mmCIF file of C-alpha atoms in Angstrom:
data_model
loop_
_atom_site.group_PDB
_atom_site.id
_atom_site.type_symbol
_atom_site.label_atom_id
_atom_site.label_comp_id
_atom_site.label_asym_id
_atom_site.label_seq_id
_atom_site.Cartn_x
_atom_site.Cartn_y
_atom_site.Cartn_z
ATOM 1 C CA MET A 1 0.098 -74.981 -15.676
ATOM 2 C CA GLY A 2 1.445 -74.129 -12.236
ATOM 3 C CA ASP A 3 -1.663 -72.083 -11.562
ATOM 4 C CA ARG A 4 -3.794 -75.163 -12.234
ATOM 5 C CA PHE A 5 -1.778 -77.053 -9.606
ATOM 6 C CA THR A 6 -2.302 -74.202 -7.187
ATOM 7 C CA ILE A 7 -6.058 -74.180 -7.783
ATOM 8 C CA CYS A 8 -6.214 -77.947 -7.187
ATOM 9 C CA ASN A 9 -4.227 -77.479 -3.980
ATOM 10 C CA MET A 10 -6.511 -74.671 -2.823
ATOM 11 C CA GLY A 11 -9.550 -76.763 -3.756
ATOM 12 C CA ALA A 12 -8.542 -79.398 -1.209
ATOM 13 C CA GLU A 13 -7.873 -76.672 1.331
ATOM 14 C CA LEU A 14 -11.372 -75.263 0.852
ATOM 15 C CA GLY A 15 -13.031 -78.643 1.274
ATOM 16 C CA ALA A 16 -13.113 -80.228 -2.176
ATOM 17 C CA THR A 17 -12.159 -83.890 -2.382
ATOM 18 C CA THR A 18 -10.341 -83.232 -5.630
ATOM 19 C CA SER A 19 -10.163 -80.686 -8.461
ATOM 20 C CA LEU A 20 -9.866 -81.723 -12.092
ATOM 21 C CA PHE A 21 -9.304 -79.692 -15.249
ATOM 22 C CA PRO A 22 -9.909 -81.014 -18.754
ATOM 23 C CA SER A 23 -6.890 -81.015 -21.043
ATOM 24 C CA ASP A 24 -7.522 -78.920 -24.118
ATOM 25 C CA GLU A 25 -5.780 -77.318 -27.073
ATOM 26 C CA LYS A 26 -4.027 -74.857 -24.756
ATOM 27 C CA THR A 27 -2.599 -77.764 -22.775
ATOM 28 C CA LEU A 28 -1.366 -79.353 -25.986
ATOM 29 C CA ALA A 29 0.160 -76.072 -27.231
ATOM 30 C CA PHE A 30 2.006 -75.635 -23.925
ATOM 31 C CA LEU A 31 3.393 -79.172 -24.039
ATOM 32 C CA LYS A 32 4.488 -78.656 -27.653
ATOM 33 C CA ALA A 33 6.369 -75.517 -26.620
ATOM 34 C CA GLN A 34 7.999 -77.552 -23.851
ATOM 35 C CA LYS A 35 8.956 -80.321 -26.313
ATOM 36 C CA ARG A 36 6.675 -82.697 -24.414
ATOM 37 C CA GLU A 37 3.902 -83.199 -26.919
ATOM 38 C CA LYS A 38 4.095 -86.985 -26.442
ATOM 39 C CA ASP A 39 2.984 -86.519 -22.831
ATOM 40 C CA PHE A 40 -0.373 -85.056 -23.843
ATOM 41 C CA VAL A 41 -3.409 -87.074 -22.802
ATOM 42 C CA ALA A 42 -6.876 -85.944 -23.810
ATOM 43 C CA MET A 43 -9.002 -85.777 -20.666
ATOM 44 C CA ALA A 44 -12.636 -84.749 -20.363
ATOM 45 C CA SER A 45 -15.738 -85.550 -18.371
ATOM 46 C CA ASP A 46 -17.590 -88.762 -19.157
ATOM 47 C CA GLU A 47 -20.250 -88.316 -21.779
ATOM 48 C CA GLY A 48 -23.549 -87.544 -20.083
ATOM 49 C CA ALA A 49 -21.899 -86.796 -16.732
ATOM 50 C CA THR A 50 -24.099 -84.998 -14.203
ATOM 51 C CA TYR A 51 -23.113 -82.680 -11.374
ATOM 52 C CA ASP A 52 -24.576 -81.552 -8.075
ATOM 53 C CA GLU A 53 -24.117 -77.938 -9.119
ATOM 54 C CA ASN A 54 -23.125 -76.046 -12.255
ATOM 55 C CA VAL A 55 -21.582 -72.585 -11.949
ATOM 56 C CA GLU A 56 -21.386 -70.587 -15.159
ATOM 57 C CA ILE A 57 -19.147 -67.512 -15.254
ATOM 58 C CA ASN A 58 -19.305 -65.034 -18.098
ATOM 59 C CA LEU A 59 -15.716 -63.821 -18.272
ATOM 60 C CA SER A 60 -16.722 -60.753 -20.277
ATOM 61 C CA GLU A 61 -18.686 -59.537 -17.256
ATOM 62 C CA LEU A 62 -15.848 -59.934 -14.762
ATOM 63 C CA GLU A 63 -13.770 -56.977 -13.603
ATOM 64 C CA PRO A 64 -10.537 -56.928 -11.584
ATOM 65 C CA LEU A 65 -11.070 -58.500 -8.165
ATOM 66 C CA ILE A 66 -9.017 -58.552 -4.981
ATOM 67 C CA ALA A 67 -9.052 -60.755 -1.849
ATOM 68 C CA GLN A 68 -9.009 -58.871 1.420
ATOM 69 C CA PRO A 69 -7.206 -59.926 4.611
ATOM 70 C CA HIS A 70 -7.077 -62.572 5.884
ATOM 71 C CA MET A 71 -8.735 -65.171 3.613
ATOM 72 C CA PRO A 72 -8.436 -65.879 -0.122
ATOM 73 C CA ASP A 73 -12.224 -65.982 -0.464
ATOM 74 C CA ALA A 74 -12.847 -62.510 1.020
ATOM 75 C CA VAL A 75 -13.146 -61.122 -2.501
ATOM 76 C CA VAL A 76 -14.370 -57.685 -3.567
ATOM 77 C CA LYS A 77 -13.909 -55.510 -6.642
ATOM 78 C CA VAL A 78 -10.562 -53.714 -6.794
ATOM 79 C CA ARG A 79 -12.400 -50.407 -7.138
ATOM 80 C CA ASP A 80 -14.113 -51.078 -3.785
ATOM 81 C CA VAL A 81 -10.766 -50.700 -1.988
ATOM 82 C CA ALA A 82 -8.927 -48.507 -4.498
ATOM 83 C CA GLY A 83 -6.844 -45.689 -3.082
ATOM 84 C CA MET A 84 -5.589 -47.605 -0.066
ATOM 85 C CA PRO A 85 -1.858 -46.829 0.461
ATOM 86 C CA LEU A 86 0.497 -49.795 0.367
ATOM 87 C CA ALA A 87 4.094 -50.465 1.318
ATOM 88 C CA GLN A 88 4.704 -53.561 -0.771
ATOM 89 C CA ALA A 89 3.629 -55.250 -3.992
ATOM 90 C CA CYS A 90 4.767 -58.727 -4.995
ATOM 91 C CA VAL A 91 4.361 -60.686 -8.219
ATOM 92 C CA GLY A 92 5.360 -64.335 -8.551
ATOM 93 C CA SER A 93 5.808 -67.290 -6.208
ATOM 94 C CA CYS A 94 4.062 -70.547 -7.246
ATOM 95 C CA THR A 95 1.122 -68.574 -8.611
ATOM 96 C CA ASN A 96 1.052 -65.912 -11.334
ATOM 97 C CA SER A 97 4.769 -66.317 -12.037
ATOM 98 C CA SER A 98 4.681 -67.520 -15.641
ATOM 99 C CA TYR A 99 6.196 -65.892 -18.697
ATOM 100 C CA HIS A 100 2.837 -64.245 -19.381
ATOM 101 C CA ASP A 101 2.426 -62.907 -15.840
ATOM 102 C CA LEU A 102 5.871 -61.334 -15.712
ATOM 103 C CA GLY A 103 5.443 -60.037 -19.253
ATOM 104 C CA ILE A 104 2.184 -58.240 -18.474
ATOM 105 C CA SER A 105 3.755 -56.723 -15.349
ATOM 106 C CA ALA A 106 6.628 -55.405 -17.442
ATOM 107 C CA TYR A 107 4.183 -53.982 -19.993
ATOM 108 C CA ILE A 108 2.277 -52.022 -17.326
ATOM 109 C CA LEU A 109 5.540 -50.671 -15.868
ATOM 110 C CA GLN A 110 7.145 -49.975 -19.239
ATOM 111 C CA ASP A 111 9.303 -46.822 -19.118
ATOM 112 C CA LYS A 112 7.957 -46.030 -15.644
ATOM 113 C CA VAL A 113 9.296 -46.392 -12.089
ATOM 114 C CA VAL A 114 7.390 -47.817 -9.135
ATOM 115 C CA ASN A 115 6.277 -45.438 -6.417
ATOM 116 C CA PRO A 116 9.194 -44.684 -4.038
ATOM 117 C CA ALA A 117 7.038 -45.668 -1.045
ATOM 118 C CA VAL A 118 6.536 -49.194 -2.413
ATOM 119 C CA SER A 119 8.894 -52.182 -2.314
ATOM 120 C CA PHE A 120 8.112 -54.166 -5.473
ATOM 121 C CA THR A 121 9.332 -57.762 -5.735
ATOM 122 C CA LEU A 122 9.195 -60.242 -8.555
ATOM 123 C CA THR A 123 9.679 -64.005 -8.291
ATOM 124 C CA PRO A 124 9.998 -66.032 -11.519
ATOM 125 C CA GLY A 125 8.173 -69.336 -11.302
ATOM 126 C CA SER A 126 11.180 -71.361 -12.454
ATOM 127 C CA LYS A 127 14.691 -71.157 -13.831
ATOM 128 C CA GLN A 128 13.156 -71.611 -17.267
ATOM 129 C CA VAL A 129 10.846 -68.614 -16.873
ATOM 130 C CA PHE A 130 13.735 -66.539 -15.528
ATOM 131 C CA GLU A 131 15.863 -67.347 -18.563
ATOM 132 C CA MET A 132 12.965 -66.733 -20.950
ATOM 133 C CA ILE A 133 12.297 -63.190 -19.681
ATOM 134 C CA ALA A 134 16.039 -62.516 -19.717
ATOM 135 C CA ARG A 135 16.344 -63.496 -23.384
ATOM 136 C CA ASP A 136 13.093 -62.290 -24.935
ATOM 137 C CA ALA A 137 12.998 -59.534 -27.527
ATOM 138 C CA ASN A 138 10.857 -57.318 -25.299
ATOM 139 C CA MET A 139 13.669 -56.946 -22.756
ATOM 140 C CA THR A 140 11.207 -58.001 -20.063
ATOM 141 C CA LEU A 141 13.738 -58.570 -17.298
ATOM 142 C CA ALA A 142 15.727 -55.424 -18.072
ATOM 143 C CA GLY A 143 12.530 -53.376 -18.104
ATOM 144 C CA LEU A 144 11.393 -54.748 -14.752
ATOM 145 C CA ILE A 145 14.758 -54.035 -13.161
ATOM 146 C CA ARG A 146 14.757 -50.526 -14.608
ATOM 147 C CA SER A 147 11.271 -49.970 -13.149
ATOM 148 C CA GLY A 148 12.533 -50.792 -9.667
ATOM 149 C CA ALA A 149 11.585 -54.446 -9.280
ATOM 150 C CA ARG A 150 13.601 -56.495 -6.813
ATOM 151 C CA ILE A 151 14.214 -59.898 -8.408
ATOM 152 C CA LEU A 152 13.976 -62.844 -5.988
ATOM 153 C CA GLU A 153 14.974 -66.454 -6.495
ATOM 154 C CA SER A 154 12.318 -68.963 -7.522
ATOM 155 C CA GLY A 155 10.603 -70.308 -4.429
ATOM 156 C CA CYS A 156 7.949 -69.550 -1.818
ATOM 157 C CA GLY A 157 9.700 -66.334 -0.778
ATOM 158 C CA PRO A 158 7.424 -63.613 0.622
ATOM 159 C CA CYS A 159 4.372 -65.893 0.526
ATOM 160 C CA ILE A 160 5.509 -67.717 3.666
ATOM 161 C CA GLY A 161 7.540 -64.889 5.167
ATOM 162 C CA MET A 162 10.811 -66.221 3.744
ATOM 163 C CA GLY A 163 12.203 -62.715 3.407
ATOM 164 C CA GLN A 164 10.408 -59.546 2.310
ATOM 165 C CA ALA A 165 8.122 -59.462 5.364
ATOM 166 C CA PRO A 166 6.082 -56.247 5.032
ATOM 167 C CA PRO A 167 6.459 -53.428 7.579
ATOM 168 C CA SER A 168 4.366 -53.668 10.733
ATOM 169 C CA GLY A 169 0.770 -52.664 10.221
ATOM 170 C CA SER A 170 1.272 -52.074 6.509
ATOM 171 C CA VAL A 171 -0.593 -53.182 3.388
ATOM 172 C CA SER A 172 0.932 -55.620 0.897
ATOM 173 C CA VAL A 173 -0.689 -56.495 -2.439
ATOM 174 C CA ARG A 174 0.438 -59.847 -3.824
ATOM 175 C CA SER A 175 -0.361 -62.068 -6.789
ATOM 176 C CA PHE A 176 -0.104 -65.076 -4.468
ATOM 177 C CA ASN A 177 -2.738 -67.629 -3.432
ATOM 178 C CA ARG A 178 -2.812 -67.291 0.346
ATOM 179 C CA ASN A 179 -3.015 -64.364 2.739
ATOM 180 C CA PHE A 180 -3.669 -65.928 6.134
ATOM 181 C CA GLU A 181 -2.980 -63.760 9.165
ATOM 182 C CA GLY A 182 0.707 -63.670 10.082
ATOM 183 C CA ARG A 183 1.742 -65.828 7.120
ATOM 184 C CA SER A 184 3.804 -63.008 5.603
ATOM 185 C CA GLY A 185 6.101 -62.975 8.645
ATOM 186 C CA THR A 186 4.505 -59.798 10.014
ATOM 187 C CA ALA A 187 1.730 -60.483 12.509
ATOM 188 C CA ASP A 188 -0.265 -57.313 11.894
ATOM 189 C CA ALA A 189 0.328 -56.858 8.149
ATOM 190 C CA LYS A 190 -2.706 -56.661 5.890
ATOM 191 C CA VAL A 191 -2.110 -58.820 2.814
ATOM 192 C CA TYR A 192 -4.353 -58.505 -0.243
ATOM 193 C CA LEU A 193 -4.352 -60.939 -3.180
ATOM 194 C CA ALA A 194 -4.760 -59.709 -6.736
ATOM 195 C CA SER A 195 -3.697 -60.276 -10.341
ATOM 196 C CA PRO A 196 -0.211 -59.354 -11.617
ATOM 197 C CA GLU A 197 -1.849 -56.452 -13.497
ATOM 198 C CA THR A 198 -3.364 -55.050 -10.301
ATOM 199 C CA CYS A 199 -0.140 -55.574 -8.352
ATOM 200 C CA ALA A 200 1.949 -53.772 -10.984
ATOM 201 C CA ALA A 201 -0.544 -50.912 -11.294
ATOM 202 C CA SER A 202 -0.683 -50.535 -7.512
ATOM 203 C CA ALA A 203 3.106 -50.558 -7.224
ATOM 204 C CA LEU A 204 3.235 -47.809 -9.815
ATOM 205 C CA MET A 205 0.673 -45.589 -8.106
ATOM 206 C CA GLY A 206 1.520 -46.330 -4.474
ATOM 207 C CA VAL A 207 -2.120 -47.169 -3.693
ATOM 208 C CA ILE A 208 -4.385 -50.083 -4.594
ATOM 209 C CA THR A 209 -5.297 -49.381 -8.204
ATOM 210 C CA ASP A 210 -7.592 -50.922 -10.779
ATOM 211 C CA PRO A 211 -5.238 -51.396 -13.762
ATOM 212 C CA ARG A 212 -7.945 -50.134 -16.115
ATOM 213 C CA ASP A 213 -7.704 -46.723 -14.470
ATOM 214 C CA LEU A 214 -4.157 -46.253 -15.775
ATOM 215 C CA GLY A 215 -5.499 -45.706 -19.260
ATOM 216 C CA ILE A 216 -3.007 -48.162 -20.765
ATOM 217 C CA PRO A 217 -4.330 -49.993 -23.841
ATOM 218 C CA PHE A 218 -4.919 -53.680 -23.293
ATOM 219 C CA LYS A 219 -2.170 -55.893 -24.640
ATOM 220 C CA HIS A 220 -2.252 -59.644 -25.088
ATOM 221 C CA ILE A 221 1.020 -61.299 -24.077
ATOM 222 C CA ASP A 222 1.550 -64.246 -26.398
ATOM 223 C CA GLU A 223 2.977 -67.408 -24.929
ATOM 224 C CA PRO A 224 6.221 -68.524 -26.614
ATOM 225 C CA THR A 225 5.818 -71.127 -29.327
ATOM 226 C CA GLU A 226 8.998 -72.718 -28.005
ATOM 227 C CA TYR A 227 10.426 -72.610 -24.507
ATOM 228 C CA ILE A 228 14.071 -72.922 -23.562
ATOM 229 C CA VAL A 229 14.464 -76.482 -22.302
ATOM 230 C CA ASN A 230 17.676 -76.915 -20.345
ATOM 231 C CA ASP A 231 17.851 -79.751 -17.838
ATOM 232 C CA ASP A 232 21.631 -79.635 -17.420
ATOM 233 C CA MET A 233 21.399 -78.936 -13.695
ATOM 234 C CA ILE A 234 19.111 -81.911 -12.989
ATOM 235 C CA VAL A 235 21.111 -84.883 -11.757
ATOM 236 C CA ALA A 236 19.028 -87.960 -12.444
ATOM 237 C CA PRO A 237 19.624 -91.175 -10.459
ATOM 238 C CA PRO A 238 20.918 -94.241 -12.293
ATOM 239 C CA ALA A 239 18.241 -96.366 -13.932
ATOM 240 C CA ASP A 240 19.044 -99.269 -11.596
ATOM 241 C CA ARG A 241 18.974 -96.893 -8.553
ATOM 242 C CA SER A 242 22.507 -97.916 -7.604
ATOM 243 C CA ASN A 243 24.945 -95.588 -5.848
ATOM 244 C CA VAL A 244 22.180 -93.325 -4.550
ATOM 245 C CA LYS A 245 22.979 -91.888 -1.153
ATOM 246 C CA ILE A 246 20.882 -89.331 0.698
ATOM 247 C CA ILE A 247 23.035 -87.117 2.906
ATOM 248 C CA ARG A 248 21.204 -85.891 6.008
ATOM 249 C CA GLY A 249 22.293 -83.573 8.774
ATOM 250 C CA PRO A 250 22.159 -84.701 12.414
ATOM 251 C CA ASN A 251 18.608 -83.459 12.986
ATOM 252 C CA ILE A 252 17.136 -84.745 9.721
ATOM 253 C CA LYS A 253 15.661 -88.230 10.003
ATOM 254 C CA PRO A 254 14.324 -90.468 7.224
ATOM 255 C CA LEU A 255 10.616 -91.075 7.034
ATOM 256 C CA PRO A 256 9.490 -94.402 8.513
ATOM 257 C CA SER A 257 8.386 -97.183 6.197
ATOM 258 C CA PHE A 258 4.672 -97.482 5.670
ATOM 259 C CA GLY A 259 2.796 -100.627 4.814
ATOM 260 C CA GLY A 260 0.052 -100.873 2.244
ATOM 261 C CA VAL A 261 -3.329 -99.338 3.002
ATOM 262 C CA GLY A 262 -6.117 -101.842 3.423
ATOM 263 C CA GLU A 263 -9.618 -101.546 2.037
ATOM 264 C CA ASN A 264 -10.934 -100.309 5.388
ATOM 265 C CA ILE A 265 -9.353 -97.844 7.798
ATOM 266 C CA SER A 266 -10.720 -97.466 11.305
ATOM 267 C CA GLY A 267 -9.624 -95.513 14.316
ATOM 268 C CA LYS A 268 -10.726 -93.189 17.062
ATOM 269 C CA VAL A 269 -11.382 -89.558 16.143
ATOM 270 C CA LEU A 270 -8.958 -87.575 18.281
ATOM 271 C CA LEU A 271 -9.700 -84.061 17.112
ATOM 272 C CA LYS A 272 -12.605 -82.356 15.369
ATOM 273 C CA MET A 273 -11.833 -78.932 13.944
ATOM 274 C CA VAL A 274 -14.039 -75.938 13.248
ATOM 275 C CA ASP A 275 -14.711 -74.728 9.703
ATOM 276 C CA ASN A 276 -12.223 -72.751 7.595
ATOM 277 C CA ILE A 277 -9.136 -74.656 8.690
ATOM 278 C CA THR A 278 -6.266 -73.606 6.437
ATOM 279 C CA THR A 279 -2.884 -75.044 5.614
ATOM 280 C CA ASP A 280 -1.407 -72.483 7.995
ATOM 281 C CA HIS A 281 -3.393 -74.054 10.832
ATOM 282 C CA ILE A 282 -2.060 -77.470 9.828
ATOM 283 C CA MET A 283 1.562 -76.390 9.439
ATOM 284 C CA PRO A 284 2.127 -72.679 10.098
ATOM 285 C CA ALA A 285 4.071 -70.649 7.571
ATOM 286 C CA GLY A 286 6.070 -67.553 8.358
ATOM 287 C CA ALA A 287 8.261 -67.069 11.393
ATOM 288 C CA LYS A 288 6.791 -70.053 13.258
ATOM 289 C CA VAL A 289 8.082 -72.652 10.837
ATOM 290 C CA LEU A 290 11.097 -71.061 9.132
ATOM 291 C CA PRO A 291 13.502 -71.626 12.074
ATOM 292 C CA LEU A 292 12.808 -75.357 11.785
ATOM 293 C CA ARG A 293 14.463 -77.688 9.290
ATOM 294 C CA SER A 294 12.046 -79.930 7.466
ATOM 295 C CA ASN A 295 12.854 -83.359 6.090
ATOM 296 C CA ILE A 296 10.054 -83.124 3.528
#
């Protein structure tokens, strides 16, 4: 579900007004496993809806793909860049960090150790995912640690250069959603984006590797029929919103109050940007922003 949020977020970044996904039986099964079945709402396009363009993708014809530096849409086949040495491989962050994604990484690395020239990191998508891989019968977490994975806390982490910045001039293969220049915290690093399978296979071999070339039989990682739901660490405010106090440091200021938005908004255009403006142009990630404290 987090990946759907990421795709919607990237859709806006690439120029779409909005991105919508229909809710289906997989959505319902996930909510059941999360004990949130009552939250399911069936959503689909209006009957007879028309579109400016229809793009049909035959998934059986797809093969592993990889995005080259420094844009997520600079996509080629993994085999087109296979053999390129790398210094780092990362799985996780807000994208490709689910139980399935970490499970398939563990399967590829099972009883093996990552290449000594590669720093391999893994970031669970949430506390829940972390606990699930720690408790499952496949010993997913133990296997990943044994293979040489460095387990990071849930968060942006290497994606925005919050630790694990790759060596200067090196190649990093990540299952993340963005690879803008300098975002990793290393100005001249070359960051590639790929699936968890490709990242794990590349970490194992020390070079960018199509996971099919490992000769490992395909395995389907089943989603749990029931997730561990533990909200003990969430402190909810009182229903009447009494006794709620936000503690801010001296350089953290509250947001100003905003009035309602009228039917029409007018103003002078102050800046017109070129194409391919990214979120990193809007608010830089990496070393430029990390020294600052944000109030959002």
